[in-house]
Every structure is written in structure tokens, then in C-alpha cells.
Amino acid sequence: MRRRLKEAVRLHAGFAMQPGHDYVVVARRDVLDASFQELAAELKLRVETRPKHRRSGDGRPRNV
């Protein structure tokens, strides 16, 4: 599952990921039954349509 997700990100979603940002991909059990094309298309769609959050820019560290 991990290898399939990493390859799908590399081939189909990496272009939309911003340098300096962290991305978390949570795999569910149904990933095991999905074809690679379905997996890649869904991942690409989710990365592209994800709202982009902006920091306030006040220089204060964020609470984690």
C-alpha cells in the first residue's frame, strides 16, 4: 500500500505539492482493492482541489 501511494504521488500528484510544505496521505483499507489508475486519479484530484491555507504572516510560531 505504501509503495503504491508513493508512486502515485510521484507520478500524478507531485506537481501540485508546494516546496516547504508537509503533506500527509492517510491510506484506508479500500486502497488495497483500487486499481493503480483509480488510486492515482483520486490522489491527483484531492491534491488539486485541496484549499490552500495561508499563514497570517505575523512572524509568531504556530501552536502545534
mmCIF file of C-alpha atoms in Angstrom:
data_model
loop_
_atom_site.group_PDB
_atom_site.id
_atom_site.type_symbol
_atom_site.label_atom_id
_atom_site.label_comp_id
_atom_site.label_asym_id
_atom_site.label_seq_id
_atom_site.Cartn_x
_atom_site.Cartn_y
_atom_site.Cartn_z
ATOM 1 C CA MET A 1 0.000 0.000 0.000
ATOM 2 C CA ARG A 2 2.773 2.431 0.924
ATOM 3 C CA ARG A 3 4.723 1.784 -2.275
ATOM 4 C CA ARG A 4 1.640 2.261 -4.419
ATOM 5 C CA LEU A 5 0.808 5.573 -2.739
ATOM 6 C CA LYS A 6 4.365 6.866 -3.015
ATOM 7 C CA GLU A 7 4.477 6.004 -6.713
ATOM 8 C CA ALA A 8 1.076 7.587 -7.342
ATOM 9 C CA VAL A 9 2.262 10.797 -5.672
ATOM 10 C CA ARG A 10 5.497 10.773 -7.642
ATOM 11 C CA LEU A 11 3.787 10.260 -10.998
ATOM 12 C CA HIS A 12 0.488 12.089 -10.646
ATOM 13 C CA ALA A 13 0.342 14.497 -7.716
ATOM 14 C CA GLY A 14 3.845 15.744 -7.014
ATOM 15 C CA PHE A 15 3.434 18.666 -9.428
ATOM 16 C CA ALA A 16 0.763 20.241 -7.226
ATOM 17 C CA MET A 17 2.726 19.965 -3.997
ATOM 18 C CA GLN A 18 4.500 23.099 -2.844
ATOM 19 C CA PRO A 19 8.127 23.039 -1.674
ATOM 20 C CA GLY A 20 8.462 23.675 2.042
ATOM 21 C CA HIS A 21 5.051 22.193 2.836
ATOM 22 C CA ASP A 22 4.282 18.918 4.543
ATOM 23 C CA TYR A 23 1.651 16.578 3.136
ATOM 24 C CA VAL A 24 0.051 13.693 4.960
ATOM 25 C CA VAL A 25 -1.543 10.887 2.981
ATOM 26 C CA VAL A 26 -3.742 8.590 5.023
ATOM 27 C CA ALA A 27 -4.419 5.254 3.398
ATOM 28 C CA ARG A 28 -7.626 3.386 4.034
ATOM 29 C CA ARG A 29 -8.074 -0.337 3.539
ATOM 30 C CA ASP A 30 -10.011 0.151 0.264
ATOM 31 C CA VAL A 31 -6.747 1.346 -1.338
ATOM 32 C CA LEU A 32 -5.746 -2.308 -1.500
ATOM 33 C CA ASP A 33 -8.645 -3.095 -3.864
ATOM 34 C CA ALA A 34 -8.368 0.000 -6.078
ATOM 35 C CA SER A 35 -6.534 -0.173 -9.380
ATOM 36 C CA PHE A 36 -3.421 1.962 -9.651
ATOM 37 C CA GLN A 37 -5.180 4.253 -12.141
ATOM 38 C CA GLU A 38 -8.102 4.793 -9.722
ATOM 39 C CA LEU A 39 -5.700 5.462 -6.879
ATOM 40 C CA ALA A 40 -3.643 7.944 -8.888
ATOM 41 C CA ALA A 41 -6.697 9.791 -10.217
ATOM 42 C CA GLU A 42 -8.246 10.153 -6.768
ATOM 43 C CA LEU A 43 -4.979 11.331 -5.238
ATOM 44 C CA LYS A 44 -4.457 13.880 -8.002
ATOM 45 C CA LEU A 45 -7.997 15.188 -7.601
ATOM 46 C CA ARG A 46 -7.630 15.584 -3.845
ATOM 47 C CA VAL A 47 -4.289 17.372 -4.071
ATOM 48 C CA GLU A 48 -5.507 19.752 -6.785
ATOM 49 C CA THR A 49 -8.771 20.674 -5.084
ATOM 50 C CA ARG A 50 -7.415 20.992 -1.557
ATOM 51 C CA PRO A 51 -7.905 24.550 -0.236
ATOM 52 C CA LYS A 52 -4.635 26.398 0.188
ATOM 53 C CA HIS A 53 -4.183 27.771 3.688
ATOM 54 C CA ARG A 54 -2.284 30.965 4.252
ATOM 55 C CA ARG A 55 -0.443 31.963 7.364
ATOM 56 C CA SER A 56 -1.144 35.301 8.926
ATOM 57 C CA GLY A 57 2.471 36.347 8.375
ATOM 58 C CA ASP A 58 2.823 37.947 11.790
ATOM 59 C CA GLY A 59 6.022 36.014 12.496
ATOM 60 C CA ARG A 60 4.677 34.217 15.542
ATOM 61 C CA PRO A 61 5.194 30.456 15.717
ATOM 62 C CA ARG A 62 2.097 28.371 15.227
ATOM 63 C CA ASN A 63 0.726 26.220 18.016
ATOM 64 C CA VAL A 64 1.038 22.602 17.053
#
